[in-house]
mmCIF file of C-alpha atoms in Angstrom:
data_model
loop_
_atom_site.group_PDB
_atom_site.id
_atom_site.type_symbol
_atom_site.label_atom_id
_atom_site.label_comp_id
_atom_site.label_asym_id
_atom_site.label_seq_id
_atom_site.Cartn_x
_atom_site.Cartn_y
_atom_site.Cartn_z
ATOM 1 C CA MET L 1 0.000 0.000 0.000
ATOM 2 C CA GLU L 2 1.143 3.462 -0.814
ATOM 3 C CA TRP L 3 -0.761 6.554 0.217
ATOM 4 C CA SER L 4 -1.138 10.154 -0.824
ATOM 5 C CA TYR L 5 -4.035 12.570 -0.750
ATOM 6 C CA VAL L 6 -6.331 14.495 -3.056
ATOM 7 C CA GLU L 7 -6.751 18.233 -2.449
ATOM 8 C CA LYS L 8 -6.155 18.076 1.319
ATOM 9 C CA LYS L 9 -4.769 15.608 3.832
ATOM 10 C CA LYS L 10 -8.272 14.813 5.055
ATOM 11 C CA ASN L 11 -8.854 13.054 1.711
ATOM 12 C CA PRO L 12 -6.297 10.234 1.779
ATOM 13 C CA ARG L 13 -5.961 8.016 -1.283
ATOM 14 C CA TRP L 14 -4.350 4.603 -1.006
ATOM 15 C CA LEU L 15 -2.797 2.581 -3.787
ATOM 16 C CA TRP L 16 -3.143 -1.166 -3.229
ATOM 17 C CA TRP L 17 -1.346 -3.642 -5.458
ATOM 18 C CA VAL L 18 -0.455 -7.296 -5.730
ATOM 19 C CA GLU L 19 2.994 -8.372 -6.813
ATOM 20 C CA ASP L 20 3.932 -11.780 -8.165
ATOM 21 C CA ALA L 21 6.552 -13.065 -5.706
ATOM 22 C CA ILE L 22 8.469 -15.005 -8.346
ATOM 23 C CA THR L 23 8.640 -12.480 -11.190
ATOM 24 C CA GLY L 24 8.299 -9.299 -9.110
ATOM 25 C CA LYS L 25 5.696 -7.961 -11.555
ATOM 26 C CA ILE L 26 2.615 -6.118 -10.418
ATOM 27 C CA VAL L 27 -0.431 -8.139 -11.443
ATOM 28 C CA ALA L 28 -3.242 -5.867 -10.205
ATOM 29 C CA PHE L 29 -3.821 -2.534 -8.461
ATOM 30 C CA VAL L 30 -6.675 -0.373 -7.179
ATOM 31 C CA PHE L 31 -7.073 3.050 -5.587
ATOM 32 C CA GLY L 32 -9.281 3.875 -2.629
ATOM 33 C CA ARG L 33 -9.479 4.530 1.077
ATOM 34 C CA ARG L 34 -7.794 2.271 3.608
ATOM 35 C CA THR L 35 -10.818 0.073 4.198
ATOM 36 C CA ASN L 36 -11.865 -3.536 3.856
ATOM 37 C CA ALA L 37 -14.089 -2.500 0.924
ATOM 38 C CA THR L 38 -11.102 -1.262 -1.088
ATOM 39 C CA PHE L 39 -9.132 -4.411 -0.334
ATOM 40 C CA ARG L 40 -12.138 -6.503 -1.381
ATOM 41 C CA ARG L 41 -12.199 -4.583 -4.687
ATOM 42 C CA LEU L 42 -8.606 -5.706 -5.236
ATOM 43 C CA LEU L 43 -9.560 -9.304 -4.430
ATOM 44 C CA ALA L 44 -12.501 -9.058 -6.854
ATOM 45 C CA LEU L 45 -10.180 -7.729 -9.564
ATOM 46 C CA LEU L 46 -7.881 -10.722 -9.068
ATOM 47 C CA GLU L 47 -10.845 -13.081 -9.224
ATOM 48 C CA GLN L 48 -12.222 -11.410 -12.350
ATOM 49 C CA ALA L 49 -8.815 -11.739 -14.045
ATOM 50 C CA LYS L 50 -8.668 -15.380 -12.901
ATOM 51 C CA ILE L 51 -5.454 -14.758 -10.982
ATOM 52 C CA ARG L 52 -5.107 -17.292 -8.195
ATOM 53 C CA THR L 53 -3.046 -16.548 -5.134
ATOM 54 C CA HIS L 54 -1.368 -19.344 -3.260
ATOM 55 C CA GLN L 55 0.168 -17.228 -0.545
ATOM 56 C CA TRP L 56 -0.073 -13.665 0.756
ATOM 57 C CA VAL L 57 2.847 -11.849 2.373
ATOM 58 C CA THR L 58 1.441 -8.946 4.379
ATOM 59 C CA ASP L 59 1.950 -6.703 7.335
ATOM 60 C CA ALA L 60 -0.363 -6.727 10.360
ATOM 61 C CA TRP L 61 -3.066 -4.433 8.989
ATOM 62 C CA TRP L 62 -6.583 -5.528 9.987
ATOM 63 C CA ALA L 63 -8.054 -5.810 6.439
ATOM 64 C CA TYR L 64 -5.708 -8.719 5.801
ATOM 65 C CA LEU L 65 -6.907 -10.393 8.978
ATOM 66 C CA ASP L 66 -10.571 -9.810 8.070
ATOM 67 C CA CYS L 67 -10.501 -10.634 4.351
ATOM 68 C CA LEU L 68 -7.886 -13.330 3.787
ATOM 69 C CA ASP L 69 -7.699 -17.013 4.548
ATOM 70 C CA GLN L 70 -5.151 -16.942 7.380
ATOM 71 C CA SER L 71 -3.638 -20.276 6.325
ATOM 72 C CA LYS L 72 -2.454 -18.546 3.101
ATOM 73 C CA ARG L 73 -1.109 -15.447 4.865
ATOM 74 C CA ILE L 74 2.468 -14.835 6.053
ATOM 75 C CA GLN L 75 3.245 -11.744 8.082
ATOM 76 C CA ASP L 76 6.866 -10.920 7.349
ATOM 77 C CA LYS L 77 8.383 -7.516 6.620
ATOM 78 C CA SER L 78 11.615 -8.980 5.220
ATOM 79 C CA LEU L 79 9.698 -10.756 2.439
ATOM 80 C CA MET L 80 8.093 -7.449 1.437
ATOM 81 C CA GLN L 81 11.388 -5.768 0.442
ATOM 82 C CA SER L 82 10.758 -5.889 -3.294
ATOM 83 C CA LEU L 83 7.318 -4.362 -2.860
ATOM 84 C CA GLU L 84 8.682 -1.641 -0.587
ATOM 85 C CA ARG L 85 11.346 -0.902 -3.218
ATOM 86 C CA LYS L 86 8.590 -0.300 -5.773
ATOM 87 C CA HIS L 87 6.920 2.073 -3.306
ATOM 88 C CA LEU L 88 10.186 4.012 -3.083
ATOM 89 C CA THR L 89 10.395 4.189 -6.889
ATOM 90 C CA LEU L 90 6.889 5.629 -7.020
ATOM 91 C CA ARG L 91 7.618 8.210 -4.321
ATOM 92 C CA SER L 92 10.886 9.187 -6.048
ATOM 93 C CA ARG L 93 9.388 9.649 -9.486
ATOM 94 C CA ILE L 94 5.900 10.965 -8.756
ATOM 95 C CA LYS L 95 5.975 14.190 -6.774
ATOM 96 C CA ARG L 96 2.356 13.664 -5.629
ATOM 97 C CA LEU L 97 3.496 10.712 -3.521
ATOM 98 C CA ALA L 98 6.411 12.416 -1.777
ATOM 99 C CA ARG L 99 5.892 12.603 1.968
ATOM 100 C CA LYS L 100 6.689 16.305 2.373
ATOM 101 C CA THR L 101 5.753 18.225 -0.736
ATOM 102 C CA ILE L 102 3.518 21.041 -1.891
ATOM 103 C CA ALA L 103 2.578 19.059 -5.010
ATOM 104 C CA PHE L 104 -0.732 17.286 -4.703
ATOM 105 C CA SER L 105 -3.675 16.259 -6.852
ATOM 106 C CA LYS L 106 -6.745 18.454 -7.000
ATOM 107 C CA SER L 107 -9.057 15.800 -8.418
ATOM 108 C CA GLN L 108 -9.379 12.105 -7.701
ATOM 109 C CA ILE L 109 -9.624 11.273 -11.414
ATOM 110 C CA MET L 110 -6.336 13.021 -12.248
ATOM 111 C CA HIS L 111 -4.641 11.524 -9.193
ATOM 112 C CA ASP L 112 -5.594 7.967 -10.116
ATOM 113 C CA THR L 113 -4.897 8.527 -13.823
ATOM 114 C CA VAL L 114 -1.397 9.973 -13.378
ATOM 115 C CA ILE L 115 -0.306 7.259 -10.961
ATOM 116 C CA GLY L 116 -2.042 4.503 -12.959
ATOM 117 C CA LEU L 117 -0.326 5.624 -16.174
ATOM 118 C CA PHE L 118 3.038 5.635 -14.438
ATOM 119 C CA ILE L 119 2.465 2.129 -13.069
ATOM 120 C CA ASN L 120 1.407 0.852 -16.484
ATOM 121 C CA ARG L 121 4.379 2.475 -18.198
ATOM 122 C CA PHE L 122 7.060 1.695 -15.629
ATOM 123 C CA PHE L 123 6.012 -1.715 -14.310
ATOM 124 C CA PHE L 124 4.158 -3.267 -17.263
ATOM 125 C CA ASP L 125 5.989 -1.851 -20.304
ATOM 126 C CA LEU L 126 8.685 -4.278 -21.346
ATOM 127 C CA HIS L 127 10.469 -1.755 -23.605
ATOM 128 C CA LEU L 128 11.995 0.448 -20.881
#
């Protein structure tokens, strides 16, 4: 999960994504608030794309406890290094995601579009 905000800090916007542990590629992502409903949208997207997950590596956030089969879940920060590295790449290259910045999105559509285009170009485009 990576967060930023739209217009003001009272409107947080979270980026949720799933990374293939073997290839390191992002297989799905959604934007939304930090709620079970947003995480369920990500799960629905995986199901719709017929992407099966055999194991989840997560932190201790409660949506993972509420929404996932706990026998498939591993809570381990060290196994999340590659995902955290991608978060750093996003924060480094997209000013809207920097922790202390005056750059921010004024509309949710533009926020999601700019970040979504970057993800598609940087993580899915094989010609970089």
